[in-house]
Each structure stands twice: as C-alpha cells, then as structure tokens.
Short mmCIF file of C-alpha atoms in Angstrom, two decimals:
data_model
loop_
_atom_site.label_atom_id
_atom_site.label_comp_id
_atom_site.label_asym_id
_atom_site.label_seq_id
_atom_site.Cartn_x
_atom_site.Cartn_y
_atom_site.Cartn_z
CA MET W 5 127.82 -6.85 217.48
CA ILE W 6 128.53 -4.10 215.00
CA SER W 7 126.76 -2.48 212.06
CA VAL W 8 128.32 -1.97 208.65
CA TYR W 9 127.55 0.88 206.25
CA ILE W 10 128.76 0.50 202.66
CA HIS W 11 128.83 3.61 200.48
CA ILE W 12 128.22 3.22 196.76
CA PRO W 13 128.98 6.67 195.30
CA PHE W 14 127.61 6.19 191.78
CA CYS W 15 124.54 7.85 190.24
CA LEU W 16 123.21 8.12 186.71
CA ALA W 17 122.66 11.81 187.40
CA LYS W 18 122.94 13.83 190.59
CA CYS W 19 119.64 15.16 191.96
CA LEU W 20 119.40 18.94 192.15
CA TYR W 21 118.96 18.97 195.95
CA CYS W 22 121.59 16.34 196.81
CA ASP W 23 124.78 17.16 198.71
CA PHE W 24 125.71 13.53 199.43
CA PRO W 25 129.09 12.34 198.11
CA SER W 26 128.17 10.82 194.76
CA THR W 27 129.21 11.04 191.14
CA ALA W 28 127.95 10.10 187.69
CA ALA W 29 131.01 7.93 187.03
CA GLU W 30 131.56 5.68 184.04
CA LYS W 31 130.60 2.04 184.51
CA ASN W 32 134.17 0.91 183.88
CA ILE W 33 135.10 2.24 187.33
CA TYR W 34 132.59 -0.01 189.12
CA HIS W 35 134.81 -3.10 189.10
CA LYS W 36 137.82 -1.13 190.37
CA TYR W 37 135.72 0.29 193.17
CA ILE W 38 134.42 -3.12 194.25
CA SER W 39 137.97 -4.48 194.27
CA ALA W 40 139.02 -1.56 196.48
CA LEU W 41 136.09 -2.21 198.80
CA ARG W 42 137.21 -5.81 199.19
CA GLN W 43 140.69 -4.57 200.08
CA GLU W 44 139.28 -2.17 202.66
CA ILE W 45 137.34 -5.03 204.26
CA LYS W 46 140.62 -6.92 204.66
CA LEU W 47 142.33 -3.84 206.11
CA LYS W 48 139.50 -3.27 208.60
CA HIS W 49 139.69 -6.91 209.64
CA GLN W 50 143.43 -6.59 210.26
CA GLN W 51 142.72 -3.51 212.37
CA LEU W 52 139.69 -4.72 214.34
CA GLY W 53 139.74 -8.51 214.20
CA SER W 54 136.65 -10.63 213.58
CA LEU W 55 133.36 -9.10 214.68
CA PHE W 56 129.73 -10.14 214.43
CA VAL W 57 127.67 -8.01 212.05
CA ASP W 58 123.92 -7.76 212.61
CA THR W 59 123.04 -5.04 210.09
CA VAL W 60 124.48 -4.06 206.70
CA TYR W 61 123.32 -0.97 204.83
CA PHE W 62 124.18 -0.14 201.21
CA GLY W 63 123.73 3.61 200.78
CA GLY W 64 124.74 6.12 198.18
CA GLY W 65 124.64 7.36 195.61
CA THR W 66 122.53 4.71 193.99
CA PRO W 67 123.55 1.21 195.14
CA SER W 68 120.93 -0.33 192.86
CA LEU W 69 123.01 0.78 189.87
CA LEU W 70 125.45 -2.03 190.62
CA PRO W 71 124.87 -5.45 189.09
CA ALA W 72 123.60 -7.89 191.73
CA GLU W 73 126.77 -9.98 191.41
CA TYR W 74 128.78 -7.05 192.80
CA ILE W 75 126.52 -6.92 195.87
CA THR W 76 127.05 -10.67 196.28
CA GLU W 77 130.82 -10.17 195.96
CA ILE W 78 130.84 -7.49 198.68
CA LEU W 79 128.71 -9.51 201.10
CA THR W 80 130.79 -12.63 200.50
CA ALA W 81 134.00 -10.71 201.23
CA LEU W 82 132.48 -9.21 204.35
CA ASN W 83 131.20 -12.54 205.62
CA SER W 84 134.54 -14.26 205.02
CA LEU W 85 136.35 -12.02 207.51
CA PHE W 86 133.60 -10.67 209.72
CA TYR W 87 130.54 -12.78 210.54
CA ILE W 88 127.18 -11.68 209.18
CA CYS W 89 124.53 -13.05 211.53
CA ALA W 90 121.94 -15.40 210.08
CA ASP W 91 119.12 -12.97 210.91
CA ALA W 92 121.03 -9.84 209.89
CA GLU W 93 119.10 -6.97 208.35
CA ILE W 94 120.69 -6.20 204.97
CA THR W 95 119.30 -3.04 203.38
CA LEU W 96 119.91 -1.65 199.91
CA GLU W 97 118.81 1.81 198.77
CA ALA W 98 117.27 1.72 195.31
CA ASN W 99 116.18 4.23 192.72
CA PRO W 100 112.96 2.92 191.13
CA GLY W 101 114.33 3.74 187.69
CA THR W 102 117.26 1.32 188.04
CA VAL W 103 115.59 -2.00 188.89
CA ASN W 104 113.37 -4.67 187.37
CA LEU W 105 112.11 -8.07 188.52
CA PRO W 106 115.18 -10.11 187.44
CA LYS W 107 117.54 -7.66 189.15
CA LEU W 108 115.50 -7.57 192.35
CA ALA W 109 115.26 -11.35 192.41
CA ALA W 110 119.04 -11.54 192.04
CA LEU W 111 119.50 -9.03 194.88
CA LYS W 112 117.23 -11.14 197.09
CA GLN W 113 119.35 -14.17 196.22
CA SER W 114 122.51 -12.25 197.14
CA GLY W 115 121.28 -11.79 200.70
CA VAL W 116 119.61 -8.37 200.57
CA ASN W 117 116.38 -8.63 202.60
CA ARG W 118 115.29 -5.00 202.92
CA LEU W 119 114.78 -2.41 200.18
CA SER W 120 114.55 1.35 200.56
CA PHE W 121 113.07 3.02 197.48
CA GLY W 122 113.50 6.75 196.92
CA VAL W 123 110.01 7.41 195.54
CA GLN W 124 109.79 11.02 196.86
CA SER W 125 106.59 11.94 194.97
CA THR W 126 103.97 10.48 192.64
CA GLN W 127 103.85 13.60 190.43
CA ASN W 128 106.18 13.37 187.45
CA ILE W 129 106.49 17.14 187.20
CA LEU W 130 107.81 17.28 190.78
CA LEU W 131 110.21 14.39 190.15
CA LYS W 132 111.53 16.23 187.09
CA ASN W 133 111.92 19.43 189.13
CA LEU W 134 114.04 17.47 191.62
CA GLY W 135 116.26 16.04 188.91
CA ARG W 136 115.13 12.49 189.67
CA ILE W 137 115.76 9.95 186.92
CA HIS W 138 112.61 7.91 187.63
CA THR W 139 108.91 8.45 186.96
CA PHE W 140 105.85 7.48 188.96
CA GLU W 141 105.34 4.57 186.54
CA ASP W 142 108.84 3.38 187.42
CA ALA W 143 107.99 3.55 191.12
CA LYS W 144 104.83 1.50 190.68
CA LYS W 145 106.68 -1.14 188.67
CA ALA W 146 109.57 -1.26 191.14
CA VAL W 147 107.37 -1.78 194.21
CA ASN W 148 105.32 -4.47 192.47
CA ALA W 149 108.49 -6.21 191.26
CA ALA W 150 109.96 -6.14 194.78
CA LYS W 151 106.91 -7.97 196.10
CA LYS W 152 107.10 -10.53 193.29
CA ALA W 153 110.77 -11.03 194.17
CA ASP W 154 109.58 -11.99 197.67
CA PHE W 155 110.77 -8.90 199.55
CA SER W 156 108.66 -8.52 202.68
CA ASN W 157 110.48 -5.52 204.15
CA ILE W 158 110.09 -2.52 201.87
CA SER W 159 110.55 1.14 202.78
CA LEU W 160 109.50 4.13 200.67
CA ASP W 161 110.84 7.69 200.95
CA LEU W 162 108.44 10.62 200.67
CA MET W 163 109.44 14.29 200.43
CA TYR W 164 107.46 17.44 201.20
CA GLY W 165 108.10 21.16 200.79
CA LEU W 166 109.17 20.66 197.17
CA PRO W 167 109.24 23.35 194.46
CA HIS W 168 105.67 23.93 193.21
CA GLN W 169 104.29 21.19 195.47
CA THR W 170 100.81 21.67 196.90
CA LEU W 171 99.08 19.96 199.81
CA VAL W 172 96.82 18.14 197.35
CA MET W 173 99.88 16.75 195.54
CA LEU W 174 101.33 15.53 198.82
CA GLN W 175 98.01 13.96 199.78
CA GLU W 176 97.94 12.07 196.47
CA SER W 177 101.48 10.78 197.00
CA THR W 178 100.78 9.78 200.59
CA ASN W 179 97.53 8.05 199.65
CA TRP W 180 99.33 5.93 197.05
CA ILE W 181 102.02 4.93 199.54
CA LEU W 182 99.45 4.02 202.19
CA HIS W 183 97.85 1.50 199.84
CA GLN W 184 101.02 -0.31 198.72
CA ASN W 185 101.15 -2.89 201.51
CA ILE W 186 104.69 -1.86 202.44
CA GLN W 187 106.25 -1.85 205.89
CA HIS W 188 108.13 1.41 206.37
CA VAL W 189 107.94 5.08 205.34
CA SER W 190 110.58 7.79 205.72
CA ILE W 191 109.53 11.42 205.32
CA TYR W 192 111.88 14.28 204.50
CA GLY W 193 111.27 17.99 204.29
CA LEU W 194 113.35 19.54 201.53
CA GLN W 195 116.48 21.27 202.80
CA VAL W 196 118.36 23.54 200.41
CA GLU W 197 122.00 22.65 200.99
CA ASP W 198 125.00 24.81 200.09
CA GLY W 199 126.79 23.82 196.92
CA THR W 200 123.77 22.24 195.26
CA PRO W 201 121.99 23.44 192.09
CA PHE W 202 118.96 24.24 194.26
CA ALA W 203 121.11 26.60 196.34
CA GLU W 204 122.20 28.41 193.19
CA MET W 205 118.59 28.60 191.98
CA GLN W 206 117.53 30.00 195.34
CA LYS W 207 120.18 32.72 195.12
CA ALA W 208 119.00 33.54 191.62
CA GLY W 209 115.36 33.69 192.75
CA THR W 210 114.28 30.86 190.46
CA LEU W 211 113.53 28.23 193.12
CA HIS W 212 109.84 28.51 193.95
CA LEU W 213 109.22 26.76 197.27
CA PRO W 214 106.01 26.59 199.33
CA ASP W 215 105.92 29.15 202.14
CA GLU W 216 106.56 28.16 205.77
CA ASP W 217 102.87 27.85 206.64
CA ALA W 218 102.27 25.55 203.67
CA VAL W 219 105.27 23.37 204.58
CA GLU W 220 104.06 23.14 208.19
CA THR W 221 100.62 22.06 206.98
CA MET W 222 102.25 19.37 204.82
CA TYR W 223 104.29 18.15 207.77
CA ASP W 224 101.21 18.04 210.01
CA TYR W 225 99.24 16.12 207.40
CA VAL W 226 101.84 13.39 206.85
CA THR W 227 102.74 12.91 210.51
CA ASP W 228 99.06 12.71 211.45
CA ILE W 229 97.82 10.31 208.78
CA LEU W 230 100.56 7.67 208.78
CA PRO W 231 99.77 6.36 212.30
CA HIS W 232 96.11 5.93 211.30
CA TYR W 233 97.29 3.34 208.77
CA GLY W 234 99.42 1.36 211.19
CA PHE W 235 102.74 3.17 210.69
CA HIS W 236 103.90 4.15 214.16
CA ARG W 237 106.40 6.95 214.49
CA TYR W 238 109.56 5.58 216.06
CA GLU W 239 111.90 8.41 215.02
CA ILE W 240 111.39 11.99 213.87
CA ALA W 241 111.35 11.13 210.15
CA ASN W 242 110.58 7.41 210.25
CA PHE W 243 107.36 5.41 210.53
CA ALA W 244 107.04 1.63 210.53
CA LYS W 245 104.62 -1.23 210.91
CA LYS W 246 105.28 -3.07 214.16
CA GLY W 247 108.49 -5.08 213.95
CA PHE W 248 109.74 -3.35 210.79
CA GLU W 249 111.70 -0.48 212.31
CA SER W 250 115.07 -0.02 210.61
CA ARG W 251 117.47 -1.92 212.84
CA HIS W 252 120.48 -0.31 211.16
CA ASN W 253 119.36 3.28 211.62
CA THR W 254 118.10 2.54 215.13
CA GLY W 255 121.66 1.51 215.94
CA TYR W 256 122.89 5.01 215.05
CA TRP W 257 120.36 6.61 217.38
CA GLN W 258 121.20 4.18 220.18
CA ASP W 259 124.92 5.03 220.09
CA LYS W 260 125.90 1.66 218.61
CA PRO W 261 129.36 1.36 216.98
CA TYR W 262 129.52 0.95 213.23
CA ILE W 263 132.05 0.50 210.46
CA GLY W 264 131.81 2.60 207.30
CA LEU W 265 133.26 1.14 204.12
CA GLY W 266 133.77 2.95 200.84
CA CYS W 267 134.57 6.38 199.56
CA ALA W 268 133.39 9.11 202.00
CA ALA W 269 132.10 6.56 204.54
CA HIS W 270 132.28 7.29 208.28
CA SER W 271 133.06 4.85 211.09
CA TYR W 272 132.35 5.12 214.81
CA TYR W 273 134.03 2.76 217.27
CA ASN W 274 136.51 2.73 220.17
CA SER W 275 135.57 6.32 221.14
CA LYS W 276 136.57 7.79 217.80
CA ARG W 277 135.03 8.71 214.48
CA THR W 278 136.94 8.28 211.25
CA TYR W 279 136.16 9.70 207.82
CA ASN W 280 137.27 8.06 204.58
CA THR W 281 138.51 10.24 201.74
CA HIS W 282 135.82 11.75 199.48
CA ASP W 283 138.08 11.41 196.44
CA LEU W 284 136.99 8.30 194.55
CA TYR W 285 140.32 7.71 192.85
CA GLU W 286 142.33 8.41 196.00
CA TYR W 287 140.14 5.89 197.80
CA ILE W 288 140.87 3.22 195.19
CA ARG W 289 144.63 3.98 195.22
CA SER W 290 144.85 3.86 199.01
CA CYS W 291 143.03 0.54 199.33
CA ASN W 292 145.09 -1.05 196.56
CA ASN W 293 148.27 0.10 198.32
CA GLY W 294 147.19 -1.49 201.60
CA ILE W 295 146.39 1.83 203.29
CA ILE W 296 143.10 2.42 205.12
CA PRO W 297 141.67 5.42 203.21
CA VAL W 298 140.99 7.59 206.29
CA PHE W 299 141.64 11.29 205.73
CA THR W 300 140.69 12.49 209.21
CA GLU W 301 140.01 11.10 212.67
CA GLU W 302 138.09 12.61 215.56
CA ILE W 303 138.42 11.47 219.17
CA ILE W 304 135.04 11.53 220.90
CA ASP W 305 135.68 12.95 224.37
CA SER W 306 133.20 12.57 227.22
CA LYS W 307 131.58 15.96 226.50
CA ALA W 308 130.98 15.20 222.83
CA TRP W 309 129.79 11.69 223.67
CA MET W 310 127.27 13.03 226.18
CA GLU W 311 125.92 15.56 223.69
CA GLU W 312 125.58 13.02 220.89
CA PHE W 313 124.07 10.42 223.20
CA CYS W 314 121.33 12.89 224.10
CA PHE W 315 120.37 14.40 220.79
CA LEU W 316 120.56 11.10 218.90
CA ALA W 317 118.33 9.41 221.48
CA LEU W 318 115.93 12.35 221.39
CA ARG W 319 115.35 11.72 217.70
CA THR W 320 113.54 8.54 218.67
CA ALA W 321 110.02 8.30 220.05
CA GLN W 322 111.37 6.54 223.12
CA GLY W 323 113.86 9.31 223.87
CA ILE W 324 116.71 9.34 226.39
CA ASN W 325 116.89 6.42 228.76
CA LYS W 326 117.81 8.09 232.04
CA ASN W 327 119.28 4.90 233.49
CA SER W 328 121.50 4.42 230.43
CA PHE W 329 122.69 8.02 230.78
CA GLN W 330 123.58 7.34 234.44
CA GLU W 331 125.40 4.11 233.53
CA ASN W 332 127.41 5.72 230.73
CA PHE W 333 128.32 9.03 232.36
CA HIS W 334 127.99 8.28 236.11
CA ARG W 335 125.82 11.35 236.56
CA ASP W 336 122.12 11.98 236.80
CA ILE W 337 120.89 13.71 233.65
CA HIS W 338 119.12 16.36 235.72
CA THR W 339 122.39 17.38 237.37
CA VAL W 340 123.83 18.08 233.92
CA TYR W 341 120.86 19.52 232.03
CA GLY W 342 118.39 20.30 234.82
CA LYS W 343 117.72 23.95 233.95
CA ASN W 344 117.29 23.26 230.24
CA ILE W 345 115.11 20.21 230.88
CA THR W 346 112.83 22.26 233.14
CA GLU W 347 112.56 24.95 230.45
CA LEU W 348 111.78 22.44 227.69
CA LEU W 349 109.18 20.71 229.86
CA SER W 350 107.46 24.03 230.53
CA GLN W 351 107.44 24.81 226.80
CA LYS W 352 105.79 21.43 226.08
CA LEU W 353 108.69 20.48 223.82
CA LEU W 354 109.86 17.70 226.13
CA ALA W 355 108.01 15.17 228.28
CA GLU W 356 109.22 12.86 231.03
CA ASN W 357 108.25 9.63 232.71
CA THR W 358 110.05 7.51 235.31
CA THR W 359 112.56 6.09 232.82
CA HIS W 360 112.81 8.42 229.82
CA LEU W 361 112.90 11.99 228.54
CA PHE W 362 111.30 12.29 225.12
CA LEU W 363 110.07 14.80 222.57
CA THR W 364 106.42 15.78 222.46
CA PRO W 365 104.74 16.07 219.03
CA LEU W 366 105.57 19.79 219.14
CA GLY W 367 109.13 18.93 220.13
CA MET W 368 109.45 16.64 217.12
CA LYS W 369 108.35 19.48 214.88
CA LEU W 370 110.88 21.86 216.46
CA GLY W 371 113.59 19.28 217.11
CA ASN W 372 116.61 21.51 216.48
CA ALA W 373 115.43 23.95 219.14
CA VAL W 374 115.48 21.06 221.62
CA PHE W 375 118.75 19.49 220.47
CA GLU W 376 120.71 22.70 220.94
CA LYS W 377 119.73 22.70 224.61
CA PHE W 378 121.75 19.51 225.03
CA LEU W 379 124.99 21.06 223.79
CA LEU W 380 127.42 21.73 226.62
#
C-alpha cells in the first residue's frame, strides 16, 4: 500500500502569506501540465512497478482551478498503472471561490470523495488582508454545494493570529464552522515565511499582527471548543469526527511511504526522499523527454529515520508507539532518549503509558520545544 500526492501548482493569485510552490499561470499551460503528469505516472511505474494506492491527495496551489475532466484524466492514468483501491480516500483541496454545484458534482463523479476547503475566516476584511480570492459568501455557497453534490467527507481550514484579527472575529468564524455539519477541521496559526509579501510588510512595519498573548488566547479557544462539538484532536492541527480522520495525512505521521507527482512534489520510499524540480517548464520538459523530474535525492540514514519517526509520531494524539520504535530500530526508546524523555515528563510536556509516549495539551502548544529533544 502506498499514498500518492499530486501537486497542482496553479493559483488565480498567490496569497500574501503563502510560500508553497505555486504560480498564477495562464490556463493554456494546464493541458501541457496534465500531459506531463501522465508521463510522470508512467515513469514512476517503470521505476517502481505496480503498487496498490489507498489514498490520493490533490494539493497545491489550487487544484479546484482545474476542470473536473482533468482530475478524471489524472486518476484514470494513475489507476491504469497503479491500482487505486475501491475504498481509497481521494482528497482535493479547493478554494471556495473556484467551485459551484456542477463542478463539484463532476468532481464527485471523477472519484474525488473528500474535499478540503480553505475557508480561513468568515470576515471578508481578513480574507482581503490575506490576499484570498474568495469571500465568506463564496465559502457558504461552496459548502452547501458540496453537500448537494453528495460529499459526506468535508474538511474546512481555519486560521488564527491574522493581521487585525480579534478573538471575537475568531469566535464568529469558529461558530459558523461548528454549525456546518462537516466532518473535519484543520487549524493553522499564521506563520510569516521568508520571501512572502507578509515578510516584506513585517520588515517595513506595516504588518499588524495580534500580540503573543492574544494569539495564545485564540489557540486556547479553538483547541478547547472543537472537542465539545464532537471534533476530537487526533493531530496537533487537526480535529475530526470519529472515523473522518485524514487517512492520507495520517500516513505521513505514521512513516508510511508515498509517491509525489507533479512540479515540486516530494516522494518518500525505499529509505530515500526525492524532490521534483520547482521549475514548472523544466518539469514539463523532463517528463516529455522521458526523464523523471527529480532535482535532488536524499538518503534517509538510520539516524534521520529515527528522528523523523519520533517527531512525526509525536504530532499525533496517540504519539510514539514504543513497540514500533523497538521493532524498527532494535533499541528501547528510553536507551536512546532517556534523559530527554525524563526532562519532558517532568516539565509536563510529555506523558507516557505502557505502550506510547505522547504530548500533553501543553506539549501540543509548545510542540517545537519537544521535537527538538528528539534530534540526535
């Protein structure tokens, strides 16, 4: 079993906070890109042979910009060489401003069975400040249309710590989400990344963010209220109704191999990580010339594997399975990290039972301080 991530790098406009590989390309490049993707699928099949696929994730960029027939074309090509399981989870990220009922119905027909909408906020002024192309009205219409199109697995993204955002604004956004009869919520605190317009605004002193205490209050509010409405926290930033946890993302945190297809996509299998070129046109040229578009490759040695195994597992509510650690690395986790584990337990950042080590609520809030203790 393997997971497949498919990167669609196109956006109508790049959000001011976004450092993901995406571009506002002309529509005439879409067909060339899909053709290249189909070629890469063939090349990956030649390299790896036929594998069973149990999750597919279309990320971006804005995958919902593509006509539904392109999504069908990609899934058909994938299924013709690899085998998409009958009960596979097939997720597509969508901007609410790029979909309507006919398009969502066509996506459902293509095989997509899970939607992830980037709502972020219900205040139009905040959406504008972020550079989002959609409005709150668009979000309402998109969620309603998804239900009419018979999607029963819908996730909404919510952001906090935004420029000029107040706790009351966040409460309004959260309250709307809680009453949408959806199955999954992802929460993200704004991070100002280098190379983004927000980073430039911050340097210029024109980015007005809530202070640390206000952001912490926002975090505490969201993480406290979601479980009261049936959304259990199964990962630091992700909450789901029972049975609706993201199978694809859970695979990442459980050290499952995956294939990345598309410009700038990453793959992880056979103890190595590969990175496709970020250059859209180089990607298309390479695939059309029968060359896998990898620009760099990283061998995952036992040290790096151990580190990643730990801090990825710690992102989840379940935490590190001590027996799995023993099976993978032939060592007891306490013999490797004993001193740091004792310190984190005493600081109430980590907890332990007979089978697992896991973050406490405080540890989830201060996750990076815990993760760095698992670097060797």
